Amino acid sequence: MSFREDVIAGLSAPQKSIPPKYFYDAAGSRLFERICRLPEYYLTRAELALTRKNLSSIARFAGRGCQLIEYGSGESLKTRLLIRALRPAAYVPVDISESALRAAARRLGREFPWLEILPLAADFSRPVEVPGVRPYGRRVAYFPGSTIGNLTPEQAHAFLRVSRGQAARMLVGVDVRKDANVLHEAYNDSQGVTAAFNLNLLKRINEELHGNFDLKKFAHYAFYNSAAARIEMHLVALERHAVRIGSHRFEFDVGESIHTENSYKYSLQGFRTLARAAGFEAKKLWTDRRGLFALHGLEA
Ligand code: AVI
């Protein structure tokens, strides 16, 4: 489905929603980079710290000279650390955004001239087939950043199942279940960057789909749904009004929300169980000093 189709379908349902993959236009990607540097958003720092601390053990698990498939554009410091330690025979970044892929491939190509980079534009919130590239060694899939948490457990299961057919081993970064206050702060930062990131979705609809959202009539709302073990992000209408997108008209009651993202949090055992159900054995586990974030080493 296209952006337009997803938005029209999502806003036509009783609980209005928009898939989180649409956050990442150029402005949304820049806002997300700012989120990653916020004092409250511990995820990026914790994952980087655990990667630094355990780099040689992670590299041993993946195996030097492998073919590294990364879900995400691979712009991060963690990716660079991993490439340096692993010296993969080929690197396949998979991302929905062609421009992010191209920029990442250009930069990584300059930094690692010896590395064969094979970018693949695909939406990995649905199962993706990574074409076979021979004669490289073992395929290892890297899915950092707790992006798996933005899938429902059912989607995460389907994603892992398909990945199992494509990669012998996986490295998956997962945000660990923790005190609801810590989670609340991470998604309600004091500078309002997460709010701007959330509201940017409406701006994107206005610009790309001829919408007339008035951003002042919506507020960012994020809370921890403990029964479902997930942060939910919503955009809440502050007054009763209607919005047009092209020829479509959507009514909002005061307090009515558009559900824009889930960010699931897993206990260590909970994620192992999910991986096992998808046909993986959880062989390795690396965490940061405070146990905030986990990197799971899975074997098919
Ligand atoms: C990309 N993803 C793992 C982030 C998360 O924490 O779920 C997206 C995000 N949403 C709000 N802040 C960050």
PDB file of C-alpha atoms and ligand atoms in Angstrom:
ATOM      1  CA  MET A   1       0.000   0.000   0.000  1.00  0.00           C
ATOM      2  CA  SER A   2       1.159   3.540  -0.717  1.00  0.00           C
ATOM      3  CA  PHE A   3       1.490   6.333   1.877  1.00  0.00           C
ATOM      4  CA  ARG A   4      -1.867   7.749   0.681  1.00  0.00           C
ATOM      5  CA  GLU A   5      -3.658   4.384   0.877  1.00  0.00           C
ATOM      6  CA  ASP A   6      -2.254   3.619   4.328  1.00  0.00           C
ATOM      7  CA  VAL A   7      -3.240   7.060   5.656  1.00  0.00           C
ATOM      8  CA  ILE A   8      -6.782   6.972   4.203  1.00  0.00           C
ATOM      9  CA  ALA A   9      -7.353   3.407   5.454  1.00  0.00           C
ATOM     10  CA  GLY A  10      -5.849   4.194   8.879  1.00  0.00           C
ATOM     11  CA  LEU A  11      -7.915   7.348   9.401  1.00  0.00           C
ATOM     12  CA  SER A  12     -11.110   5.558   8.301  1.00  0.00           C
ATOM     13  CA  ALA A  13     -10.947   2.952  11.094  1.00  0.00           C
ATOM     14  CA  PRO A  14     -12.793   3.440  14.431  1.00  0.00           C
ATOM     15  CA  GLN A  15      -9.420   3.821  16.224  1.00  0.00           C
ATOM     16  CA  LYS A  16      -7.597   6.075  13.785  1.00  0.00           C
ATOM     17  CA  SER A  17      -3.982   5.073  13.167  1.00  0.00           C
ATOM     18  CA  ILE A  18      -1.014   5.650  10.844  1.00  0.00           C
ATOM     19  CA  PRO A  19       1.890   3.170  10.520  1.00  0.00           C
ATOM     20  CA  PRO A  20       5.092   4.443  12.209  1.00  0.00           C
ATOM     21  CA  LYS A  21       7.258   3.767   9.166  1.00  0.00           C
ATOM     22  CA  TYR A  22       5.923   7.070   7.738  1.00  0.00           C
ATOM     23  CA  PHE A  23       7.687   9.106  10.427  1.00  0.00           C
ATOM     24  CA  TYR A  24      10.901   8.966   8.457  1.00  0.00           C
ATOM     25  CA  ASP A  25      10.843  11.623   5.741  1.00  0.00           C
ATOM     26  CA  ALA A  26      13.937  13.859   5.686  1.00  0.00           C
ATOM     27  CA  ALA A  27      12.644  16.085   8.542  1.00  0.00           C
ATOM     28  CA  GLY A  28      11.444  13.055  10.559  1.00  0.00           C
ATOM     29  CA  SER A  29      14.817  11.323  10.165  1.00  0.00           C
ATOM     30  CA  ARG A  30      16.596  14.461  11.409  1.00  0.00           C
ATOM     31  CA  LEU A  31      14.224  14.649  14.410  1.00  0.00           C
ATOM     32  CA  PHE A  32      14.847  10.972  15.157  1.00  0.00           C
ATOM     33  CA  GLU A  33      18.608  11.629  15.167  1.00  0.00           C
ATOM     34  CA  ARG A  34      17.977  14.367  17.736  1.00  0.00           C
ATOM     35  CA  ILE A  35      15.864  11.940  19.811  1.00  0.00           C
ATOM     36  CA  CYS A  36      18.813   9.537  19.874  1.00  0.00           C
ATOM     37  CA  ARG A  37      20.936  12.232  21.535  1.00  0.00           C
ATOM     38  CA  LEU A  38      18.356  13.273  24.161  1.00  0.00           C
ATOM     39  CA  PRO A  39      19.317  12.713  27.806  1.00  0.00           C
ATOM     40  CA  GLU A  40      16.018  10.874  28.448  1.00  0.00           C
ATOM     41  CA  TYR A  41      16.295   8.551  25.417  1.00  0.00           C
ATOM     42  CA  TYR A  42      18.677   5.984  26.922  1.00  0.00           C
ATOM     43  CA  LEU A  43      18.199   3.332  24.192  1.00  0.00           C
ATOM     44  CA  THR A  44      20.833   4.544  21.691  1.00  0.00           C
ATOM     45  CA  ARG A  45      23.520   5.176  24.305  1.00  0.00           C
ATOM     46  CA  ALA A  46      22.901   1.872  26.097  1.00  0.00           C
ATOM     47  CA  GLU A  47      23.093  -0.103  22.845  1.00  0.00           C
ATOM     48  CA  LEU A  48      26.257   1.695  21.762  1.00  0.00           C
ATOM     49  CA  ALA A  49      27.862   1.059  25.172  1.00  0.00           C
ATOM     50  CA  LEU A  50      27.049  -2.653  25.112  1.00  0.00           C
ATOM     51  CA  THR A  51      28.306  -2.949  21.520  1.00  0.00           C
ATOM     52  CA  ARG A  52      31.606  -1.250  22.424  1.00  0.00           C
ATOM     53  CA  LYS A  53      32.044  -3.350  25.537  1.00  0.00           C
ATOM     54  CA  ASN A  54      31.371  -6.682  23.793  1.00  0.00           C
ATOM     55  CA  LEU A  55      32.633  -6.007  20.300  1.00  0.00           C
ATOM     56  CA  SER A  56      35.058  -8.921  20.039  1.00  0.00           C
ATOM     57  CA  SER A  57      32.541 -11.428  21.398  1.00  0.00           C
ATOM     58  CA  ILE A  58      29.829 -10.112  19.018  1.00  0.00           C
ATOM     59  CA  ALA A  59      32.285 -10.371  16.107  1.00  0.00           C
ATOM     60  CA  ARG A  60      33.174 -13.944  17.068  1.00  0.00           C
ATOM     61  CA  PHE A  61      29.488 -14.881  17.121  1.00  0.00           C
ATOM     62  CA  ALA A  62      28.789 -13.319  13.700  1.00  0.00           C
ATOM     63  CA  GLY A  63      32.046 -14.585  12.181  1.00  0.00           C
ATOM     64  CA  ARG A  64      34.549 -12.489  10.256  1.00  0.00           C
ATOM     65  CA  GLY A  65      34.082 -12.361   6.493  1.00  0.00           C
ATOM     66  CA  CYS A  66      30.319 -12.934   6.683  1.00  0.00           C
ATOM     67  CA  GLN A  67      27.700 -11.239   4.550  1.00  0.00           C
ATOM     68  CA  LEU A  68      26.112  -8.674   6.849  1.00  0.00           C
ATOM     69  CA  ILE A  69      22.475  -7.718   6.206  1.00  0.00           C
ATOM     70  CA  GLU A  70      21.325  -4.721   8.218  1.00  0.00           C
ATOM     71  CA  TYR A  71      17.661  -3.742   8.558  1.00  0.00           C
ATOM     72  CA  GLY A  72      17.879   0.057   8.697  1.00  0.00           C
ATOM     73  CA  SER A  73      20.074   2.367   6.673  1.00  0.00           C
ATOM     74  CA  GLY A  74      23.223   1.648   8.648  1.00  0.00           C
ATOM     75  CA  GLU A  75      24.148   5.259   9.359  1.00  0.00           C
ATOM     76  CA  SER A  76      24.982   4.618  12.968  1.00  0.00           C
ATOM     77  CA  LEU A  77      28.169   4.450  14.968  1.00  0.00           C
ATOM     78  CA  LYS A  78      27.286   0.856  15.984  1.00  0.00           C
ATOM     79  CA  THR A  79      27.275  -0.253  12.353  1.00  0.00           C
ATOM     80  CA  ARG A  80      30.707   1.261  11.802  1.00  0.00           C
ATOM     81  CA  LEU A  81      32.070  -0.485  14.902  1.00  0.00           C
ATOM     82  CA  LEU A  82      30.646  -3.779  13.695  1.00  0.00           C
ATOM     83  CA  ILE A  83      31.971  -3.406  10.141  1.00  0.00           C
ATOM     84  CA  ARG A  84      35.430  -2.587  11.468  1.00  0.00           C
ATOM     85  CA  ALA A  85      35.418  -5.617  13.782  1.00  0.00           C
ATOM     86  CA  LEU A  86      33.767  -8.078  11.373  1.00  0.00           C
ATOM     87  CA  ARG A  87      35.311  -7.065   8.070  1.00  0.00           C
ATOM     88  CA  PRO A  88      32.284  -8.525   6.263  1.00  0.00           C
ATOM     89  CA  ALA A  89      32.718  -9.735   2.684  1.00  0.00           C
ATOM     90  CA  ALA A  90      29.558  -7.824   1.753  1.00  0.00           C
ATOM     91  CA  TYR A  91      27.231  -5.419   3.507  1.00  0.00           C
ATOM     92  CA  VAL A  92      23.522  -5.254   2.551  1.00  0.00           C
ATOM     93  CA  PRO A  93      21.662  -2.322   4.164  1.00  0.00           C
ATOM     94  CA  VAL A  94      17.870  -2.718   3.791  1.00  0.00           C
ATOM     95  CA  ASP A  95      15.728   0.397   4.236  1.00  0.00           C
ATOM     96  CA  ILE A  96      12.396   1.818   3.106  1.00  0.00           C
ATOM     97  CA  SER A  97      14.010   5.159   2.231  1.00  0.00           C
ATOM     98  CA  GLU A  98      16.058   5.126  -0.994  1.00  0.00           C
ATOM     99  CA  SER A  99      17.611   8.489  -0.174  1.00  0.00           C
ATOM    100  CA  ALA A 100      18.729   7.322   3.299  1.00  0.00           C
ATOM    101  CA  LEU A 101      20.184   4.178   1.716  1.00  0.00           C
ATOM    102  CA  ARG A 102      22.053   6.082  -0.940  1.00  0.00           C
ATOM    103  CA  ALA A 103      23.492   8.567   1.564  1.00  0.00           C
ATOM    104  CA  ALA A 104      24.560   5.768   3.927  1.00  0.00           C
ATOM    105  CA  ALA A 105      26.119   3.727   1.126  1.00  0.00           C
ATOM    106  CA  ARG A 106      28.073   6.775  -0.093  1.00  0.00           C
ATOM    107  CA  ARG A 107      29.426   7.574   3.356  1.00  0.00           C
ATOM    108  CA  LEU A 108      30.258   3.985   4.265  1.00  0.00           C
ATOM    109  CA  GLY A 109      31.887   3.520   0.857  1.00  0.00           C
ATOM    110  CA  ARG A 110      34.233   6.429   1.570  1.00  0.00           C
ATOM    111  CA  GLU A 111      35.032   5.129   5.040  1.00  0.00           C
ATOM    112  CA  PHE A 112      35.444   1.459   4.053  1.00  0.00           C
ATOM    113  CA  PRO A 113      36.731   1.418   0.452  1.00  0.00           C
ATOM    114  CA  TRP A 114      37.409  -2.339   0.650  1.00  0.00           C
ATOM    115  CA  LEU A 115      33.758  -3.136   1.501  1.00  0.00           C
ATOM    116  CA  GLU A 116      31.234  -4.316  -1.101  1.00  0.00           C
ATOM    117  CA  ILE A 117      27.972  -2.477  -0.339  1.00  0.00           C
ATOM    118  CA  LEU A 118      24.728  -3.779  -1.872  1.00  0.00           C
ATOM    119  CA  PRO A 119      21.849  -1.486  -0.782  1.00  0.00           C
ATOM    120  CA  LEU A 120      18.311  -2.879  -0.973  1.00  0.00           C
ATOM    121  CA  ALA A 121      15.242  -0.593  -0.851  1.00  0.00           C
ATOM    122  CA  ALA A 122      12.440  -2.513   0.888  1.00  0.00           C
ATOM    123  CA  ASP A 123       9.827  -2.138   3.604  1.00  0.00           C
ATOM    124  CA  PHE A 124      10.914  -4.561   6.297  1.00  0.00           C
ATOM    125  CA  SER A 125       7.739  -4.157   8.380  1.00  0.00           C
ATOM    126  CA  ARG A 126       6.593  -6.875   5.951  1.00  0.00           C
ATOM    127  CA  PRO A 127       8.669  -9.953   5.158  1.00  0.00           C
ATOM    128  CA  VAL A 128      11.494  -9.095   2.713  1.00  0.00           C
ATOM    129  CA  GLU A 129      13.348 -11.463   0.424  1.00  0.00           C
ATOM    130  CA  VAL A 130      17.023 -10.548   0.318  1.00  0.00           C
ATOM    131  CA  PRO A 131      18.323 -11.730  -3.069  1.00  0.00           C
ATOM    132  CA  GLY A 132      21.157 -14.251  -2.910  1.00  0.00           C
ATOM    133  CA  VAL A 133      24.597 -12.759  -3.422  1.00  0.00           C
ATOM    134  CA  ARG A 134      27.269 -15.347  -3.972  1.00  0.00           C
ATOM    135  CA  PRO A 135      29.971 -16.443  -3.304  1.00  0.00           C
ATOM    136  CA  TYR A 136      30.043 -14.715   0.075  1.00  0.00           C
ATOM    137  CA  GLY A 137      30.185 -16.525   3.385  1.00  0.00           C
ATOM    138  CA  ARG A 138      27.560 -16.993   6.063  1.00  0.00           C
ATOM    139  CA  ARG A 139      24.704 -14.497   6.129  1.00  0.00           C
ATOM    140  CA  VAL A 140      24.180 -12.617   9.361  1.00  0.00           C
ATOM    141  CA  ALA A 141      21.242 -10.245   9.833  1.00  0.00           C
ATOM    142  CA  TYR A 142      21.666  -7.216  12.093  1.00  0.00           C
ATOM    143  CA  PHE A 143      18.503  -5.530  13.397  1.00  0.00           C
ATOM    144  CA  PRO A 144      19.624  -2.915  15.934  1.00  0.00           C
ATOM    145  CA  GLY A 145      17.903  -0.033  17.726  1.00  0.00           C
ATOM    146  CA  SER A 146      14.885  -1.944  19.051  1.00  0.00           C
ATOM    147  CA  THR A 147      13.182  -1.350  15.719  1.00  0.00           C
ATOM    148  CA  ILE A 148      11.711  -4.821  16.203  1.00  0.00           C
ATOM    149  CA  GLY A 149       9.748  -3.225  19.068  1.00  0.00           C
ATOM    150  CA  ASN A 150       7.838  -1.112  16.533  1.00  0.00           C
ATOM    151  CA  LEU A 151       6.335  -4.307  15.110  1.00  0.00           C
ATOM    152  CA  THR A 152       3.514  -6.115  16.918  1.00  0.00           C
ATOM    153  CA  PRO A 153       4.652  -9.449  18.426  1.00  0.00           C
ATOM    154  CA  GLU A 154       2.819 -11.187  15.546  1.00  0.00           C
ATOM    155  CA  GLN A 155       4.659  -9.074  12.951  1.00  0.00           C
ATOM    156  CA  ALA A 156       7.944  -9.616  14.817  1.00  0.00           C
ATOM    157  CA  HIS A 157       7.319 -13.369  14.729  1.00  0.00           C
ATOM    158  CA  ALA A 158       6.629 -13.261  10.959  1.00  0.00           C
ATOM    159  CA  PHE A 159       9.699 -11.075  10.399  1.00  0.00           C
ATOM    160  CA  LEU A 160      11.967 -13.459  12.340  1.00  0.00           C
ATOM    161  CA  ARG A 161      10.512 -16.470  10.517  1.00  0.00           C
ATOM    162  CA  VAL A 162      11.320 -15.025   7.117  1.00  0.00           C
ATOM    163  CA  SER A 163      14.766 -13.873   8.300  1.00  0.00           C
ATOM    164  CA  ARG A 164      15.488 -17.402   9.466  1.00  0.00           C
ATOM    165  CA  GLY A 165      15.262 -18.592   5.859  1.00  0.00           C
ATOM    166  CA  GLN A 166      17.749 -15.930   4.816  1.00  0.00           C
ATOM    167  CA  ALA A 167      20.347 -15.660   7.556  1.00  0.00           C
ATOM    168  CA  ALA A 168      21.984 -18.346   9.663  1.00  0.00           C
ATOM    169  CA  ARG A 169      22.484 -15.944  12.555  1.00  0.00           C
ATOM    170  CA  MET A 170      20.882 -12.754  13.752  1.00  0.00           C
ATOM    171  CA  LEU A 171      21.877  -9.929  16.057  1.00  0.00           C
ATOM    172  CA  VAL A 172      18.736  -8.213  17.379  1.00  0.00           C
ATOM    173  CA  GLY A 173      18.741  -5.103  19.581  1.00  0.00           C
ATOM    174  CA  VAL A 174      15.801  -5.068  21.995  1.00  0.00           C
ATOM    175  CA  ASP A 175      14.688  -2.537  24.587  1.00  0.00           C
ATOM    176  CA  VAL A 176      14.235  -4.277  27.935  1.00  0.00           C
ATOM    177  CA  ARG A 177      11.076  -3.964  30.077  1.00  0.00           C
ATOM    178  CA  LYS A 178      11.679  -1.555  32.922  1.00  0.00           C
ATOM    179  CA  ASP A 179      10.254   1.015  35.313  1.00  0.00           C
ATOM    180  CA  ALA A 180       7.334   2.788  33.600  1.00  0.00           C
ATOM    181  CA  ASN A 181       8.654   6.210  34.714  1.00  0.00           C
ATOM    182  CA  VAL A 182      11.939   5.712  32.862  1.00  0.00           C
ATOM    183  CA  LEU A 183       9.999   4.711  29.743  1.00  0.00           C
ATOM    184  CA  HIS A 184       7.586   7.610  30.130  1.00  0.00           C
ATOM    185  CA  GLU A 185      10.442  10.145  30.221  1.00  0.00           C
ATOM    186  CA  ALA A 186      12.148   8.596  27.192  1.00  0.00           C
ATOM    187  CA  TYR A 187       9.023   9.228  25.075  1.00  0.00           C
ATOM    188  CA  ASN A 188       8.031  12.553  26.691  1.00  0.00           C
ATOM    189  CA  ASP A 189      11.318  14.439  26.629  1.00  0.00           C
ATOM    190  CA  SER A 190      11.532  17.868  28.211  1.00  0.00           C
ATOM    191  CA  GLN A 191      12.682  19.598  24.996  1.00  0.00           C
ATOM    192  CA  GLY A 192       9.632  18.381  23.066  1.00  0.00           C
ATOM    193  CA  VAL A 193      11.652  16.694  20.303  1.00  0.00           C
ATOM    194  CA  THR A 194       9.540  13.505  20.438  1.00  0.00           C
ATOM    195  CA  ALA A 195       6.399  15.666  20.232  1.00  0.00           C
ATOM    196  CA  ALA A 196       7.792  17.399  17.131  1.00  0.00           C
ATOM    197  CA  PHE A 197       8.706  13.989  15.643  1.00  0.00           C
ATOM    198  CA  ASN A 198       5.143  12.754  16.196  1.00  0.00           C
ATOM    199  CA  LEU A 199       3.498  15.933  14.845  1.00  0.00           C
ATOM    200  CA  ASN A 200       5.778  15.930  11.792  1.00  0.00           C
ATOM    201  CA  LEU A 201       3.645  13.075  10.472  1.00  0.00           C
ATOM    202  CA  LEU A 202       0.722  15.508  10.033  1.00  0.00           C
ATOM    203  CA  LYS A 203       3.003  18.023   8.345  1.00  0.00           C
ATOM    204  CA  ARG A 204       4.135  15.285   5.969  1.00  0.00           C
ATOM    205  CA  ILE A 205       0.499  14.444   5.139  1.00  0.00           C
ATOM    206  CA  ASN A 206      -0.201  18.130   4.459  1.00  0.00           C
ATOM    207  CA  GLU A 207       2.816  18.443   2.169  1.00  0.00           C
ATOM    208  CA  GLU A 208       2.662  15.154   0.305  1.00  0.00           C
ATOM    209  CA  LEU A 209      -1.043  14.280   0.301  1.00  0.00           C
ATOM    210  CA  HIS A 210      -2.663  17.734   0.168  1.00  0.00           C
ATOM    211  CA  GLY A 211      -3.960  17.529   3.719  1.00  0.00           C
ATOM    212  CA  ASN A 212      -5.077  20.484   5.814  1.00  0.00           C
ATOM    213  CA  PHE A 213      -4.159  19.340   9.330  1.00  0.00           C
ATOM    214  CA  ASP A 214      -3.801  22.270  11.712  1.00  0.00           C
ATOM    215  CA  LEU A 215      -0.892  21.128  13.909  1.00  0.00           C
ATOM    216  CA  LYS A 216      -2.028  23.428  16.715  1.00  0.00           C
ATOM    217  CA  LYS A 217      -5.184  21.346  17.067  1.00  0.00           C
ATOM    218  CA  PHE A 218      -3.258  18.175  18.027  1.00  0.00           C
ATOM    219  CA  ALA A 219      -1.048  17.236  20.974  1.00  0.00           C
ATOM    220  CA  HIS A 220       1.597  14.548  21.370  1.00  0.00           C
ATOM    221  CA  TYR A 221       0.569  11.862  23.872  1.00  0.00           C
ATOM    222  CA  ALA A 222       2.784   8.902  24.847  1.00  0.00           C
ATOM    223  CA  PHE A 223       2.134   6.464  27.686  1.00  0.00           C
ATOM    224  CA  TYR A 224       3.211   3.019  28.820  1.00  0.00           C
ATOM    225  CA  ASN A 225       0.482   0.428  28.327  1.00  0.00           C
ATOM    226  CA  SER A 226       1.679  -2.059  30.936  1.00  0.00           C
ATOM    227  CA  ALA A 227      -0.852  -4.786  30.017  1.00  0.00           C
ATOM    228  CA  ALA A 228       0.562  -4.883  26.484  1.00  0.00           C
ATOM    229  CA  ALA A 229       4.155  -3.988  27.587  1.00  0.00           C
ATOM    230  CA  ARG A 230       4.416  -1.194  25.051  1.00  0.00           C
ATOM    231  CA  ILE A 231       4.760   2.552  24.781  1.00  0.00           C
ATOM    232  CA  GLU A 232       1.908   3.909  22.700  1.00  0.00           C
ATOM    233  CA  MET A 233       2.239   7.187  20.867  1.00  0.00           C
ATOM    234  CA  HIS A 234      -0.851   9.095  19.805  1.00  0.00           C
ATOM    235  CA  LEU A 235      -1.794  12.491  18.399  1.00  0.00           C
ATOM    236  CA  VAL A 236      -4.813  13.756  20.314  1.00  0.00           C
ATOM    237  CA  ALA A 237      -7.324  16.252  18.877  1.00  0.00           C
ATOM    238  CA  LEU A 238      -7.648  19.256  21.177  1.00  0.00           C
ATOM    239  CA  GLU A 239     -11.002  20.307  19.759  1.00  0.00           C
ATOM    240  CA  ARG A 240     -13.828  18.923  17.670  1.00  0.00           C
ATOM    241  CA  HIS A 241     -13.072  19.583  14.001  1.00  0.00           C
ATOM    242  CA  ALA A 242     -12.735  18.050  10.526  1.00  0.00           C
ATOM    243  CA  VAL A 243      -9.664  17.550   8.340  1.00  0.00           C
ATOM    244  CA  ARG A 244      -9.449  17.113   4.580  1.00  0.00           C
ATOM    245  CA  ILE A 245      -6.945  15.003   2.686  1.00  0.00           C
ATOM    246  CA  GLY A 246      -7.575  15.461  -1.030  1.00  0.00           C
ATOM    247  CA  SER A 247     -11.234  14.555  -1.513  1.00  0.00           C
ATOM    248  CA  HIS A 248     -11.497  12.710   1.848  1.00  0.00           C
ATOM    249  CA  ARG A 249     -12.901  14.259   5.018  1.00  0.00           C
ATOM    250  CA  PHE A 250     -12.170  13.002   8.543  1.00  0.00           C
ATOM    251  CA  GLU A 251     -13.974  14.135  11.672  1.00  0.00           C
ATOM    252  CA  PHE A 252     -12.260  14.396  15.034  1.00  0.00           C
ATOM    253  CA  ASP A 253     -13.991  14.606  18.369  1.00  0.00           C
ATOM    254  CA  VAL A 254     -12.245  16.428  21.183  1.00  0.00           C
ATOM    255  CA  GLY A 255      -9.879  13.913  22.823  1.00  0.00           C
ATOM    256  CA  GLU A 256     -10.006  11.515  19.885  1.00  0.00           C
ATOM    257  CA  SER A 257      -6.585  10.191  18.879  1.00  0.00           C
ATOM    258  CA  ILE A 258      -4.570   8.923  15.949  1.00  0.00           C
ATOM    259  CA  HIS A 259      -2.450   6.004  17.156  1.00  0.00           C
ATOM    260  CA  THR A 260       0.947   6.539  15.523  1.00  0.00           C
ATOM    261  CA  GLU A 261       3.347   4.043  17.120  1.00  0.00           C
ATOM    262  CA  ASN A 262       3.800   1.101  19.434  1.00  0.00           C
ATOM    263  CA  SER A 263       7.193   0.457  20.960  1.00  0.00           C
ATOM    264  CA  TYR A 264       7.164  -2.971  22.594  1.00  0.00           C
ATOM    265  CA  LYS A 265       9.479  -3.754  25.499  1.00  0.00           C
ATOM    266  CA  TYR A 266      10.569  -7.354  26.115  1.00  0.00           C
ATOM    267  CA  SER A 267      11.899  -9.155  29.145  1.00  0.00           C
ATOM    268  CA  LEU A 268      15.047 -11.162  28.333  1.00  0.00           C
ATOM    269  CA  GLN A 269      13.075 -14.388  28.594  1.00  0.00           C
ATOM    270  CA  GLY A 270      10.102 -12.963  26.704  1.00  0.00           C
ATOM    271  CA  PHE A 271      12.241 -12.172  23.688  1.00  0.00           C
ATOM    272  CA  ARG A 272      13.938 -15.569  23.801  1.00  0.00           C
ATOM    273  CA  THR A 273      10.501 -17.204  23.736  1.00  0.00           C
ATOM    274  CA  LEU A 274       9.466 -15.102  20.725  1.00  0.00           C
ATOM    275  CA  ALA A 275      12.704 -16.022  18.907  1.00  0.00           C
ATOM    276  CA  ARG A 276      12.281 -19.709  19.710  1.00  0.00           C
ATOM    277  CA  ALA A 277       8.713 -19.734  18.372  1.00  0.00           C
ATOM    278  CA  ALA A 278      10.119 -18.331  15.105  1.00  0.00           C
ATOM    279  CA  GLY A 279      12.700 -21.117  14.857  1.00  0.00           C
ATOM    280  CA  PHE A 280      15.762 -19.462  16.401  1.00  0.00           C
ATOM    281  CA  GLU A 281      17.822 -20.525  19.343  1.00  0.00           C
ATOM    282  CA  ALA A 282      18.923 -17.644  21.576  1.00  0.00           C
ATOM    283  CA  LYS A 283      22.631 -18.406  21.847  1.00  0.00           C
ATOM    284  CA  LYS A 284      24.091 -15.168  23.169  1.00  0.00           C
ATOM    285  CA  LEU A 285      23.001 -12.199  25.186  1.00  0.00           C
ATOM    286  CA  TRP A 286      24.846  -8.930  25.684  1.00  0.00           C
ATOM    287  CA  THR A 287      23.523  -6.099  27.848  1.00  0.00           C
ATOM    288  CA  ASP A 288      24.747  -2.710  29.027  1.00  0.00           C
ATOM    289  CA  ARG A 289      25.960  -2.192  32.591  1.00  0.00           C
ATOM    290  CA  ARG A 290      22.511  -1.138  33.835  1.00  0.00           C
ATOM    291  CA  GLY A 291      20.592  -3.836  31.950  1.00  0.00           C
ATOM    292  CA  LEU A 292      18.512  -1.258  30.066  1.00  0.00           C
ATOM    293  CA  PHE A 293      19.045  -2.708  26.606  1.00  0.00           C
ATOM    294  CA  ALA A 294      19.815  -6.172  25.189  1.00  0.00           C
ATOM    295  CA  LEU A 295      21.507  -7.494  22.078  1.00  0.00           C
ATOM    296  CA  HIS A 296      20.397 -11.076  21.399  1.00  0.00           C
ATOM    297  CA  GLY A 297      22.550 -13.428  19.328  1.00  0.00           C
ATOM    298  CA  LEU A 298      20.190 -15.857  17.567  1.00  0.00           C
ATOM    299  CA  GLU A 299      21.011 -18.993  15.592  1.00  0.00           C
ATOM    300  CA  ALA A 300      18.613 -20.595  13.119  1.00  0.00           C
TER     301      ALA A 300
HETATM  302  C1  AVI B   1      12.937   3.523  15.919  1.00  0.00           C
HETATM  303  N1  AVI B   1      12.287   3.134  17.151  1.00  0.00           N
HETATM  304  C2  AVI B   1      12.944   1.978  17.751  1.00  0.00           C
HETATM  305  C3  AVI B   1      12.053   4.229  18.103  1.00  0.00           C
HETATM  306  C4  AVI B   1      11.383   3.698  19.397  1.00  0.00           C
HETATM  307  O1  AVI B   1      11.912   3.982  20.467  1.00  0.00           O
HETATM  308  O2  AVI B   1      10.391   2.982  19.302  1.00  0.00           O
HETATM  309  C5  AVI B   1      11.195   5.327  17.506  1.00  0.00           C
HETATM  310  C6  AVI B   1      10.841   6.401  18.488  1.00  0.00           C
HETATM  311  N2  AVI B   1       9.636   6.821  18.756  1.00  0.00           N
HETATM  312  C7  AVI B   1       9.674   7.756  19.680  1.00  0.00           C
HETATM  313  N3  AVI B   1      10.912   7.935  20.050  1.00  0.00           N
HETATM  314  C8  AVI B   1      11.672   7.107  19.298  1.00  0.00           C
END
